[in-house]
XYZ file of C-alpha atoms in Angstrom:
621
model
C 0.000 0.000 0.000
C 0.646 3.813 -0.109
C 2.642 5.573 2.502
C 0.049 6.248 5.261
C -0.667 9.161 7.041
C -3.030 9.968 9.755
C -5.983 12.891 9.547
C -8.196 13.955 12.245
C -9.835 16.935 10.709
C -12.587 15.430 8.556
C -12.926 17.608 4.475
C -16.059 18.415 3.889
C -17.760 17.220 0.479
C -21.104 18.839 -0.796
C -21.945 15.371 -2.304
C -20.837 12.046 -2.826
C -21.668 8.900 -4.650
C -20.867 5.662 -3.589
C -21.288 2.508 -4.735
C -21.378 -0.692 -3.379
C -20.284 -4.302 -5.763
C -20.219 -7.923 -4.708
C -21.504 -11.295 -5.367
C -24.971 -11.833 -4.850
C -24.119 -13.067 -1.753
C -22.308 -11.000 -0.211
C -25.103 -8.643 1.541
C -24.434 -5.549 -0.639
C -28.098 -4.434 -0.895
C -28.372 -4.862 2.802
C -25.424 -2.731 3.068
C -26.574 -0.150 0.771
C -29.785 0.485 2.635
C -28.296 0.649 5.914
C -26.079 3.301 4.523
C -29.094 5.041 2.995
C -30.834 4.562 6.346
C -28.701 6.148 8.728
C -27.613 8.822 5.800
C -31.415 9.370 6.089
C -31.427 10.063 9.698
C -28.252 12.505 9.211
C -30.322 14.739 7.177
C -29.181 14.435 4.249
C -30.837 14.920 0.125
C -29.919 11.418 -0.963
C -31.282 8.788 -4.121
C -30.008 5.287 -4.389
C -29.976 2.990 -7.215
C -30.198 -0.856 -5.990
C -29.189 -2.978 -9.095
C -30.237 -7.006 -8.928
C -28.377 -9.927 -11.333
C -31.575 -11.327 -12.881
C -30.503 -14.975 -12.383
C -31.571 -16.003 -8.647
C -28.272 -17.053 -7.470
C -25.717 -17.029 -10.032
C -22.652 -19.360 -9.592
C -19.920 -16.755 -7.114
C -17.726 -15.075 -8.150
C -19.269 -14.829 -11.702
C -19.881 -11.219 -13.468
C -23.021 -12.058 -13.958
C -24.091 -12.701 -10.576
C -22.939 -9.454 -9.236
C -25.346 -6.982 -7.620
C -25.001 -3.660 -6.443
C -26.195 -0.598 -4.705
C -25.395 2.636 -5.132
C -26.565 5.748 -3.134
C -26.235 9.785 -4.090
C -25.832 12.341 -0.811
C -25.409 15.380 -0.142
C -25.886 18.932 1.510
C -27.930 20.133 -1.841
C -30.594 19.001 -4.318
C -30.050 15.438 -4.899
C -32.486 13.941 -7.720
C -30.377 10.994 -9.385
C -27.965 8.329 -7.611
C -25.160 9.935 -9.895
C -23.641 9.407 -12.656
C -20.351 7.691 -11.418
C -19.313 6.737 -8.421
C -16.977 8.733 -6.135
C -16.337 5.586 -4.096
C -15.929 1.713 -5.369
C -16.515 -0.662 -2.945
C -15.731 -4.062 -5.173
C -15.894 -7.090 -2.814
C -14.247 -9.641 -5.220
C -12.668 -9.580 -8.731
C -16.071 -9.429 -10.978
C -17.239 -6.406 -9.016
C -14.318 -5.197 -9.699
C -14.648 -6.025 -13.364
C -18.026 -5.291 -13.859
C -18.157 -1.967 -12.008
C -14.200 -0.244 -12.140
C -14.759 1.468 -15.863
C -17.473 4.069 -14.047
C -15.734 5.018 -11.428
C -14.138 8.612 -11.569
C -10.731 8.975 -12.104
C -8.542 9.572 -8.984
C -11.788 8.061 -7.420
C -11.530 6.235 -3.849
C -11.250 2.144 -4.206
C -11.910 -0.138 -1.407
C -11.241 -3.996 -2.831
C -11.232 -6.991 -0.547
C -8.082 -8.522 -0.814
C -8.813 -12.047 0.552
C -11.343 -12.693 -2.482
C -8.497 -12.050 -4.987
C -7.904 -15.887 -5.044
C -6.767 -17.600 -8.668
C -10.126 -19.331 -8.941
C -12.123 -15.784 -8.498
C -9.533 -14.230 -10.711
C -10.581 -16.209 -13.431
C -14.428 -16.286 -13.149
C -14.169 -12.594 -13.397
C -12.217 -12.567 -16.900
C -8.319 -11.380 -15.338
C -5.419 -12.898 -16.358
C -3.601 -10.955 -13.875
C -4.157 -9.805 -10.326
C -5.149 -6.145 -10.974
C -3.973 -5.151 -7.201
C -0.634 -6.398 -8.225
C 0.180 -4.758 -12.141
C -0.595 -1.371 -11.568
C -3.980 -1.091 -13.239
C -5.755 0.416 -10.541
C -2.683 3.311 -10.285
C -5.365 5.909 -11.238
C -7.415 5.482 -7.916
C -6.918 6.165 -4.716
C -6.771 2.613 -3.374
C -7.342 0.956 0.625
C -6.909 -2.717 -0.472
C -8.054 -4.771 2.812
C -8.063 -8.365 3.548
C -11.607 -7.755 4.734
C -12.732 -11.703 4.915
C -9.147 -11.945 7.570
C -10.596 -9.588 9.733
C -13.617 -9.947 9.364
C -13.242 -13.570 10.656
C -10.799 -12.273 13.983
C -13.871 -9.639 15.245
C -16.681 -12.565 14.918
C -13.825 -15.320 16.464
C -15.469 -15.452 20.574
C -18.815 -16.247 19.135
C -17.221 -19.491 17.829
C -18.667 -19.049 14.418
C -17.724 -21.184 11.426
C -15.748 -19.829 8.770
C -18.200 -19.631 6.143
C -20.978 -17.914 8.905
C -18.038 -15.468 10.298
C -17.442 -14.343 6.065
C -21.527 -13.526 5.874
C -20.764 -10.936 8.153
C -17.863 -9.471 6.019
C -20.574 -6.643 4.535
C -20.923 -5.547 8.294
C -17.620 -4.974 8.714
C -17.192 -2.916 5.385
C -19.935 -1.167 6.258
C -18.378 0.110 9.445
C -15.657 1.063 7.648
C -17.617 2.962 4.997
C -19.769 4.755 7.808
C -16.370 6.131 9.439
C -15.066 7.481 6.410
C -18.077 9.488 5.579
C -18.977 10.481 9.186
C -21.629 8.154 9.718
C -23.173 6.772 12.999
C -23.334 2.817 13.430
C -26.070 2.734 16.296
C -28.860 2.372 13.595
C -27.149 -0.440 12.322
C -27.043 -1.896 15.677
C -30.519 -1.503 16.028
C -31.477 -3.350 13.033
C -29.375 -5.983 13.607
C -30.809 -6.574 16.583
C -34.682 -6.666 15.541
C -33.469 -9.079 13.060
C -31.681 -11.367 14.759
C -33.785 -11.156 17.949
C -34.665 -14.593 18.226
C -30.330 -15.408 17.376
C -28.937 -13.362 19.915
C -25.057 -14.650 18.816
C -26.128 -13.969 15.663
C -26.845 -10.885 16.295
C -23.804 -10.066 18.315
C -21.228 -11.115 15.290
C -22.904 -8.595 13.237
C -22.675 -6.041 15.602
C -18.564 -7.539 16.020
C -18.103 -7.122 12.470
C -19.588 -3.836 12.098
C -17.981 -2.136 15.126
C -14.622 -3.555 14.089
C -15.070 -2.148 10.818
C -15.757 1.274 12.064
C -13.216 1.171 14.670
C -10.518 0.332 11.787
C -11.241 3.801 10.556
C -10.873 5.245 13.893
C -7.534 3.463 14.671
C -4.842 2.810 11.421
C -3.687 5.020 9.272
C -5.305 5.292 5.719
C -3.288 5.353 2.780
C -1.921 9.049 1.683
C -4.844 11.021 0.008
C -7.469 9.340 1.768
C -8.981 10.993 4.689
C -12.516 10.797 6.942
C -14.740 12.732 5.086
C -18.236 14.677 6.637
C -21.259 15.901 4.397
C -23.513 18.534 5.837
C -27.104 18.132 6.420
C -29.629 19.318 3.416
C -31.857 22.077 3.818
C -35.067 20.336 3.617
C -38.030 21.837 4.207
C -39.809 21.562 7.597
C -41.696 18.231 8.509
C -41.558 15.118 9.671
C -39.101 12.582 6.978
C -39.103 9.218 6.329
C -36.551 7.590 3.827
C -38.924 5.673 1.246
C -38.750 3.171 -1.770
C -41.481 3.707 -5.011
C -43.168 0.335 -4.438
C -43.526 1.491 -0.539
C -44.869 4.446 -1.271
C -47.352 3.267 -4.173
C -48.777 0.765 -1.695
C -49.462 3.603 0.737
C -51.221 5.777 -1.676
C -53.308 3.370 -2.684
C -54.171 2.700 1.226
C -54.467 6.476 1.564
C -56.467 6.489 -1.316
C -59.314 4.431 -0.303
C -59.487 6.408 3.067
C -60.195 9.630 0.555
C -62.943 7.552 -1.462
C -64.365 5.790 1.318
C -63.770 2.278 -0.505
C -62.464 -0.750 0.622
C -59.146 -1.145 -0.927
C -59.110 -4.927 -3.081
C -55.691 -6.134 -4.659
C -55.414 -8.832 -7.080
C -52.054 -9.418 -7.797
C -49.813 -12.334 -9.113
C -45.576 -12.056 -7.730
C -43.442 -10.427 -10.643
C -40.478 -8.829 -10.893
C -40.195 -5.998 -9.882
C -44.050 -5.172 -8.455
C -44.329 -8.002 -6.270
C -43.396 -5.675 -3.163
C -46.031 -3.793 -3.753
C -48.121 -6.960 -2.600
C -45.947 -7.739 0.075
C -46.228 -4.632 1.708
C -50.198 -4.226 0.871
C -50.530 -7.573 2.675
C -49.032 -5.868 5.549
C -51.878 -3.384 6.034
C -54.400 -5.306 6.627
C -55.728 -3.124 9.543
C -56.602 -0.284 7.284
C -59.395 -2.945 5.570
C -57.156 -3.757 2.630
C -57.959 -7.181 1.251
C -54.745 -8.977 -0.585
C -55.209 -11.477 -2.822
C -52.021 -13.535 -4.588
C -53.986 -15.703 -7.668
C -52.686 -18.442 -9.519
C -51.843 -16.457 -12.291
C -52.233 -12.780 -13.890
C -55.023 -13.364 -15.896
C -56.896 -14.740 -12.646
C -55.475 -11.958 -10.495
C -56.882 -8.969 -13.048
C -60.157 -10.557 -13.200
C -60.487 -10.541 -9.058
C -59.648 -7.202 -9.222
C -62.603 -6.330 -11.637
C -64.966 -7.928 -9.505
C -63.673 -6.374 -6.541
C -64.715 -2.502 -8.850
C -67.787 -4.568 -9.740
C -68.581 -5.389 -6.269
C -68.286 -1.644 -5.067
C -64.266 -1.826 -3.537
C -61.710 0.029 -5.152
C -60.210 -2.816 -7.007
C -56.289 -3.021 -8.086
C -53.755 -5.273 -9.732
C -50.166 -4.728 -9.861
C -47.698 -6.633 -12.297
C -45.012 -5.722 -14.526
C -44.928 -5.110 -18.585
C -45.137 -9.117 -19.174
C -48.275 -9.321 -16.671
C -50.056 -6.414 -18.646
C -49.920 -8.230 -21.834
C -51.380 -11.279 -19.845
C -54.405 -9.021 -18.390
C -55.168 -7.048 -21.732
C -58.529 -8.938 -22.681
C -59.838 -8.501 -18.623
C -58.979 -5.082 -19.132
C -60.680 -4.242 -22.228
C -63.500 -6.342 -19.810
C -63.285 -3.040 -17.334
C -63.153 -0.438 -20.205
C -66.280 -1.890 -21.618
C -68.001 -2.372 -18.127
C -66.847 1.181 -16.857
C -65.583 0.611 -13.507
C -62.937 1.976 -11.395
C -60.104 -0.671 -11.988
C -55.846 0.369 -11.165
C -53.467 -1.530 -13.043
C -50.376 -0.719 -11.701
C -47.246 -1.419 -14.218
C -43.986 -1.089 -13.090
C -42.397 -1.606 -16.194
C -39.037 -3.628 -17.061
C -36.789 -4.105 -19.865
C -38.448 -6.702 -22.483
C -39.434 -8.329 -24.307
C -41.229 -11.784 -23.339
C -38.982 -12.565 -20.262
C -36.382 -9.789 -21.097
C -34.830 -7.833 -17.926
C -36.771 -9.027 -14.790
C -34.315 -6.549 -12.324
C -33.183 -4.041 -15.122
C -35.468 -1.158 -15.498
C -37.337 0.516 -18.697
C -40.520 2.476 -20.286
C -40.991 -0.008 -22.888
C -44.690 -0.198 -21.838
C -45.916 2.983 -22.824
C -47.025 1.945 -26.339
C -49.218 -1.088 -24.838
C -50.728 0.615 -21.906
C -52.043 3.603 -24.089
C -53.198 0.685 -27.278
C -52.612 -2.756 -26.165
C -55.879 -4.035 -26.216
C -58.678 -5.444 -28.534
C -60.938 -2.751 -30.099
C -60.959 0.346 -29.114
C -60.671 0.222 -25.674
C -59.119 3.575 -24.172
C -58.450 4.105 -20.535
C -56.139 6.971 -18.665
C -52.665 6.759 -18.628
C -50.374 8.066 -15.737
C -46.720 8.111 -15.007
C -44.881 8.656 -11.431
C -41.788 11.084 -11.308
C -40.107 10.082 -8.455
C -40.258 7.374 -5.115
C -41.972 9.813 -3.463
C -44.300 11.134 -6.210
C -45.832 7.290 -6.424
C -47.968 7.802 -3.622
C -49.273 10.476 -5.037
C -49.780 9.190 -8.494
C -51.637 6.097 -6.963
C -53.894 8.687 -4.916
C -54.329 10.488 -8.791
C -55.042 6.853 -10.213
C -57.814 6.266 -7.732
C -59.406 9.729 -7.852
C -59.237 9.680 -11.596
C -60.678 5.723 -11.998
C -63.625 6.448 -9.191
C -65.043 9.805 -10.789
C -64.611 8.728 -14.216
C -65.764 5.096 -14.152
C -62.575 4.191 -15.622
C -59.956 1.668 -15.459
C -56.508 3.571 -15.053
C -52.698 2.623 -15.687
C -50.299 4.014 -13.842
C -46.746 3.313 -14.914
C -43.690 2.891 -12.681
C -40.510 1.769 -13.466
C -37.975 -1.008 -11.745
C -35.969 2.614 -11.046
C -38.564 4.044 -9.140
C -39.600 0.656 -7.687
C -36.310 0.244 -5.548
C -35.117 2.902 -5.543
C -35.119 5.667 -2.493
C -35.508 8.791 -1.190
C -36.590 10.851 1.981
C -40.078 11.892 1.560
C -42.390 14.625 3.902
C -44.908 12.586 5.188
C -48.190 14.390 4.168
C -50.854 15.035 6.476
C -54.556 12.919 5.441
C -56.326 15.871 6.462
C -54.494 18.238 3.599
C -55.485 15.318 1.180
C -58.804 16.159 -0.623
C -61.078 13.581 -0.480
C -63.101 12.237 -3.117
C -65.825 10.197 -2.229
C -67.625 7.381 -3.996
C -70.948 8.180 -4.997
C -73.437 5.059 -5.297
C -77.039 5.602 -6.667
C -79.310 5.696 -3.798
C -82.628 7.013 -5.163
C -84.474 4.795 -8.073
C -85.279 6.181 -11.498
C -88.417 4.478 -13.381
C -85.968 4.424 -16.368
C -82.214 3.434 -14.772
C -79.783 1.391 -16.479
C -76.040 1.201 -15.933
C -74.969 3.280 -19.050
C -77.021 6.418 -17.657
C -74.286 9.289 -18.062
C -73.324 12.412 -15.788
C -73.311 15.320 -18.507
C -69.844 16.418 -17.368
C -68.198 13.388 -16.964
C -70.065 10.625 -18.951
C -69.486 8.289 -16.271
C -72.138 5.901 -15.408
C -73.660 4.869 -12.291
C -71.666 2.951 -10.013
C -75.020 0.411 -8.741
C -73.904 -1.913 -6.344
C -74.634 -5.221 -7.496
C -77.682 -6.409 -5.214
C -79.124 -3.440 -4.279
C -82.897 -3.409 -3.740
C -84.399 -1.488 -7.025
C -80.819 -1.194 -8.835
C -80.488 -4.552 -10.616
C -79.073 -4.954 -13.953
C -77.137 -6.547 -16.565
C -73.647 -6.208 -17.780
C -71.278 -8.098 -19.046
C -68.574 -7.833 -21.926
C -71.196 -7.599 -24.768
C -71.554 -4.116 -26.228
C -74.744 -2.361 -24.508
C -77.607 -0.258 -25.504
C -76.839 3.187 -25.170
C -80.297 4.177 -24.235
C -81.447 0.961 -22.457
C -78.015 -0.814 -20.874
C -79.369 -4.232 -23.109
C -76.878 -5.873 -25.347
C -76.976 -4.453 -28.652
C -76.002 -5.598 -32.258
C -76.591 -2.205 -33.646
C -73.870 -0.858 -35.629
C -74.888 2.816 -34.958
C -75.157 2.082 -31.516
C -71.932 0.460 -31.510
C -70.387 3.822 -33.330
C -71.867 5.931 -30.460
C -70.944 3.648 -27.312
C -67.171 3.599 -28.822
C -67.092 7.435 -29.204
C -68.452 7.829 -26.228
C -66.198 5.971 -24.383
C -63.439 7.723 -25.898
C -64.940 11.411 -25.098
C -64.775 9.960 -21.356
C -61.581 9.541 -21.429
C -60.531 12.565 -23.226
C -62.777 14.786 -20.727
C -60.267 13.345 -18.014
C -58.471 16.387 -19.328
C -60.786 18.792 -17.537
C -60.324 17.690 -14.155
C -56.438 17.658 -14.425
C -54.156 20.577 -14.049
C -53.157 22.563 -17.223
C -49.298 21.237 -18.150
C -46.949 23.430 -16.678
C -43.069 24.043 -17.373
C -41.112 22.501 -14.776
C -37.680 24.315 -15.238
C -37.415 27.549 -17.484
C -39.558 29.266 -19.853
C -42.511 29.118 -21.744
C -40.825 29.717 -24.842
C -37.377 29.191 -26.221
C -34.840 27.750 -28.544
C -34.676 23.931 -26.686
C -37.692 22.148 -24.704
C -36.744 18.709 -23.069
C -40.066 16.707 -22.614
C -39.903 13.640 -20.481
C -42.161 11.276 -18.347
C -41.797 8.853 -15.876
C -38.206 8.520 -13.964
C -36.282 10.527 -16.183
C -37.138 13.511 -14.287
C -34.433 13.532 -12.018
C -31.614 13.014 -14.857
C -33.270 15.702 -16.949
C -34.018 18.549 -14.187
C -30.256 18.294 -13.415
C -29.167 18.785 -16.715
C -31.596 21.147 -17.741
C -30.623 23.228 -14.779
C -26.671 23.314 -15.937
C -27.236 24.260 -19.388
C -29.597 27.076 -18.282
C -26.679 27.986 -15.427
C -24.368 27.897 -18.353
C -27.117 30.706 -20.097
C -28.826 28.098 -22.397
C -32.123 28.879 -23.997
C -33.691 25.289 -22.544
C -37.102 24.863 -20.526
C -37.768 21.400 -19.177
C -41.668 19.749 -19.378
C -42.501 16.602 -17.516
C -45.969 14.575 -18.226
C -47.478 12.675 -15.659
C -50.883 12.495 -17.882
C -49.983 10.961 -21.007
C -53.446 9.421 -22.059
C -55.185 11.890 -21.984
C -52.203 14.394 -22.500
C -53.436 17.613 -20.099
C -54.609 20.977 -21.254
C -51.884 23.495 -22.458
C -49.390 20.919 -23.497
C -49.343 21.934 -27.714
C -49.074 25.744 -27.200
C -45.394 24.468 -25.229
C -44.400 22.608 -27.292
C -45.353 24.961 -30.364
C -43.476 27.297 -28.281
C -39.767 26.506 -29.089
C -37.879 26.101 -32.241
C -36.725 22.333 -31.053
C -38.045 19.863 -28.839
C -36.415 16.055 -27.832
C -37.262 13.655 -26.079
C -35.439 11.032 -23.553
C -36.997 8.031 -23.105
C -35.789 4.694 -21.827
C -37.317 2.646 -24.782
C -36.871 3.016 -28.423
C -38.996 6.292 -29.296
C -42.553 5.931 -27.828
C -43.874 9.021 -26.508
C -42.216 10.794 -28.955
C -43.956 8.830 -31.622
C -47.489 9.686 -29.678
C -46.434 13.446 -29.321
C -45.803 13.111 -33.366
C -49.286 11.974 -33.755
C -51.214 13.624 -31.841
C -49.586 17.268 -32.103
C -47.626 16.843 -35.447
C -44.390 18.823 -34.037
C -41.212 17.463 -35.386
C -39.894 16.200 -31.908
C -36.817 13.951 -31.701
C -36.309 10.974 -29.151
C -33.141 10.321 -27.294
C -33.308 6.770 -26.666
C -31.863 4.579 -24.449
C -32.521 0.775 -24.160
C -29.931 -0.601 -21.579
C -31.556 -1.482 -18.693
C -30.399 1.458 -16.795
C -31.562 4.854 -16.057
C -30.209 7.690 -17.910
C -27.297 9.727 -16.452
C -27.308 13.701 -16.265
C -24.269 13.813 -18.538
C -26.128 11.801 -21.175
C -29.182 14.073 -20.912
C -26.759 16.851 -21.344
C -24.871 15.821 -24.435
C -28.069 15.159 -26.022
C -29.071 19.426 -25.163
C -26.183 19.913 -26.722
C -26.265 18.465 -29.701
C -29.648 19.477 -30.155
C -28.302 23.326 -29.614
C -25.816 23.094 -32.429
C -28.362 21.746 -35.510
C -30.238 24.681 -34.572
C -30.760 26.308 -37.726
């Protein structure tokens, strides 16, 4: 190693990134969200990135079973996990391989030196020990025989060696929370709810993780590398909890059917990555949510309908493969009008495609993948955070509409985190279901509301409110199954003027950085906010002429939303799929807009989002 030298005054860094590599095994998303946790309670802006191997356990010490986390803090605006990492930590050889080409040069490196072993040398593709030829000159390297003393702090517990080396992430992790001025008592705490019932268990943890830290405390780090502190972020006032997109969906759709008054009904089959959603549904049972896990997504879908038909606020969560599965039961809800949520978070495709690797390769199919014409409201989430809002939007939208609804997510937003102001229910506006109480001489279900043209939502059973429906096309005037192609023509349009009136109730589209007019307009949707506000905000500090837009209503697209676009002499669009709101924005607005596409399984990064402003800025005629 380095010549060492000792620092006790901590440098102070506005941000970092860091990013933590290993096998699959090796505890690194554990890791990564106790370091997000306890960043959390420090007070800082922060967004993490967890990234999965699709295989379920992948042989060790391959490159394809690696998984990694990586988290973004700071003292300012944090709104991606970063582009590259500031710190490596690469537990054996194919981290290092997999993950060392996006690290920043002169960047910190912290490899485990007892993995480096021929046999793991050669699963990750090296011919030659890169700790020992000089290839990893351009960082700022602390190579540690981690697994060596990892095993001495667990030793009184009289552990194995293979159960001392699970604990090998604890003891990095101490060592990572030194550096960066972190407190290890929330750790502790964890650990300790975990393991309650294995005490020793328990205790080696803690070992691990204390000796980790105290290493920090104690030798003397190479030269270069000092302890590190990042101030707190000025957030505004209120009460913070750190907060994953899949968490935060499920509790909007709980807080949702407080607002409605409905009892909240999921029908949901386990995919990758929505099946949280369902787990943590199933754990709020005492707010009179019903879970239900079917055989299959076709079977899940249709519970979920009869949950709407039934008078509960019915929803089914899958991902892009489990859409496709459900399209005929939802053209089933579009023709029967009820208040259905299909939750999509999307992932890369097709057929099997990316299970852990996220995408927006769904848009196309959730605004047109069904039979007929079957239109329903499409919305997208921006953030974690902004899920439990969008599933609140979802719900409001579906229940005074008569509408099924898609909201799209993405595996980004799914897993990954932020902190997040818990709102208050009472600044929530309610919007209550409204079931026909008084009989009509002439009802039938397709009766409209004149502003809406949604129909009434009769509670099968009700004394004087019993009718018919089905998947048959219906009378307009009479609710009875009709053959007539006239009919047929006006119960399709009208459908479609439902939808489009969704419009009206949603606010007019806004610019979300810059101005209303200008030379560059970057329009995006879904989880390539955070990449785009950044860069939108440095070319404009660099005097730019570029305004940022961001849909969350896509079908229909809200109010306002052509005059923008009409406003600027170029507009692109970055998208993580291979041009599809672009291609609707073509269609429906005929403005000569041009995608920036990216299909790789991974969010966008602010520098991408930047080169494509500037390249846009210099064809400017």
């Amino acid at each position: 190693m380095d010549t060492f030298t000792k620092s006790e005054k901590r440098e102070t860094l506005e941000s970092v990134v860091i990013r933590f590599a290993g096998d699959s095994g090796d505890g690194m998303q554990l890791t990564g969200s106790q370091f997000t946790h306890t960043t959390a309670l420090m007070g800082n802006d922060l967004a993490t990135f967890p990234d999965f191997p699709a295989e379920i356990r992948a042989p060790a010490g391959t490159t394809y079973g690696v998984s990694g986390f990586q988290i973004h803090f700071g003292s300012q605006d944090v709104r991606t996990p970063g582009d590259a990492p500031d710190v490596l930590v690469a537990m054996n050889p194919a981290a290092l391989m997999t993950n060392l080409a996006d690290l920043k040069p002169g960047g910190m490196l912290i490899v485990n030196t007892g993995a480096y072993t021929k046999g793991n040398l050669k699963k990750a593709g090296y011919d030659n020990n890169p700790l020992e030829d000089g290839s990893l000159s351009a960082y700022r390297l602390i190579d540690l025989d981690i697994q060596a003393m990892t095993i001495a702090a667990v030793e009184p517990f009289g552990l194995g060696t293979k159960d001392a080396l699970r604990s090998k992430n604890l003891w990095t992790l101490g060592l990572v929370l030194w550096l960066f001025g972190r407190e290890y008592e929330p750790t502790v705490a964890y650990l300790n709810q975990k393991f309650g019932k294995k005490p020793a268990i328990a205790q080696a943890n803690i070992a691990a993780l204390k000796a980790g830290h105290a290493y920090g405390e104690t030798a003397e780090l190479p030269s270069g590398i000092g302890p590190y502190e990042v101030p707190k972020a000025k957030l505004s006032p209120g009460l913070y909890r750190n907060i994953t997109g899949n968490d935060a969906l499920a509790w909007g759709l709980v807080a949702a059917s407080q607002l409605s008054d409905l009892k909240l009904v999921l029908g949901s089959y386990p995919i990758t990555p929505a099946s949280t959603v369902l787990h943590s549904l199933a754990n709020l049972k005492s707010f009179g949510v019903t879970t239900f896990q079917a055989e299959d997504e076709i079977a899940a879908v249709c519970a979920a309908v009869g949950a709407s038909w039934g008078g509960a606020l019915g929803v089914t969560t899958t991902s892009g493969p489990g859409v496709a599965l459900k399209a005929e039961a939802i053209g089933l809800a579009v023709m029967l009008e009820l208040p259905l949520i299909v939750v999509d978070v999307q992932r890369g495709g097709p057929s099997t495609g990316l299970p852990t690797k996220t995408e927006q390769s769904d848009l196309l199919q959730a605004a047109y993948g069904r039979n007929g014409d079957s239109p329903l409201c499409v919305i997208a989430a921006a953030t974690p955070g902004d899920c439990f809002y969008m599933a609140i939007e979802a719900a409001r939208i579906a229940v005074q509409y008569m509408t099924p609804v898609m909201l799209l997510t993405d595996g980004y937003l799914a897993n990954g985190a932020e902190p997040w102001k818990i709102p208050a229910m009472a600044d929530l506006p309610e919007f209550k279901a409204k079931f026909p109480t008084e009989r009509t001489e002439d009802f039938h279900p397709y009766m409209r509301e004149a502003d809406t043209l949604a129909r009434p939502w009769a509670i099968p059973g009700t004394p004087g409110f019993e009718h018919r429906i089905g998947g048959l096309e219906k009378n307009y005037d009479s609710g009875n199954i009709s053959y007539d192609p006239d009919n047929h023509h006006k119960m399709t349009k009208t459908r479609a003027a439902k939808v489009a009136g969704i419009a009206n109730s949603v606010p007019e589209q806004e610019v979300e950085v810059g101005e209303a007019t200008g030379d560059l307009l970057v329009v995006g949707w879904g989880s390539t906010y955070g990449a785009i506000t950044m860069a939108v905000r440095k070319a404009r500090a660099e005097g730019k002429s570029v305004s940022q837009v961001h849909l969350r209503h896509i079908v229909p697209f809200a109010r306002g939303l052509e005059t923008l676009l009409r406003g600027f002499k170029r507009v692109i669009v970055p998208e993580m799929n291979n041009g599809m709101l672009v291609k609707m924005l073509r269609s429906e607005f005929l403005v000569d807009a041009i995608g920036v596409n990216k299909i790789a399984g991974q969010p966008f990064k602010v520098g991408e989002i930047e080169d494509a402003i500037d390249s846009a800025l210099e064809n400017l005629t």
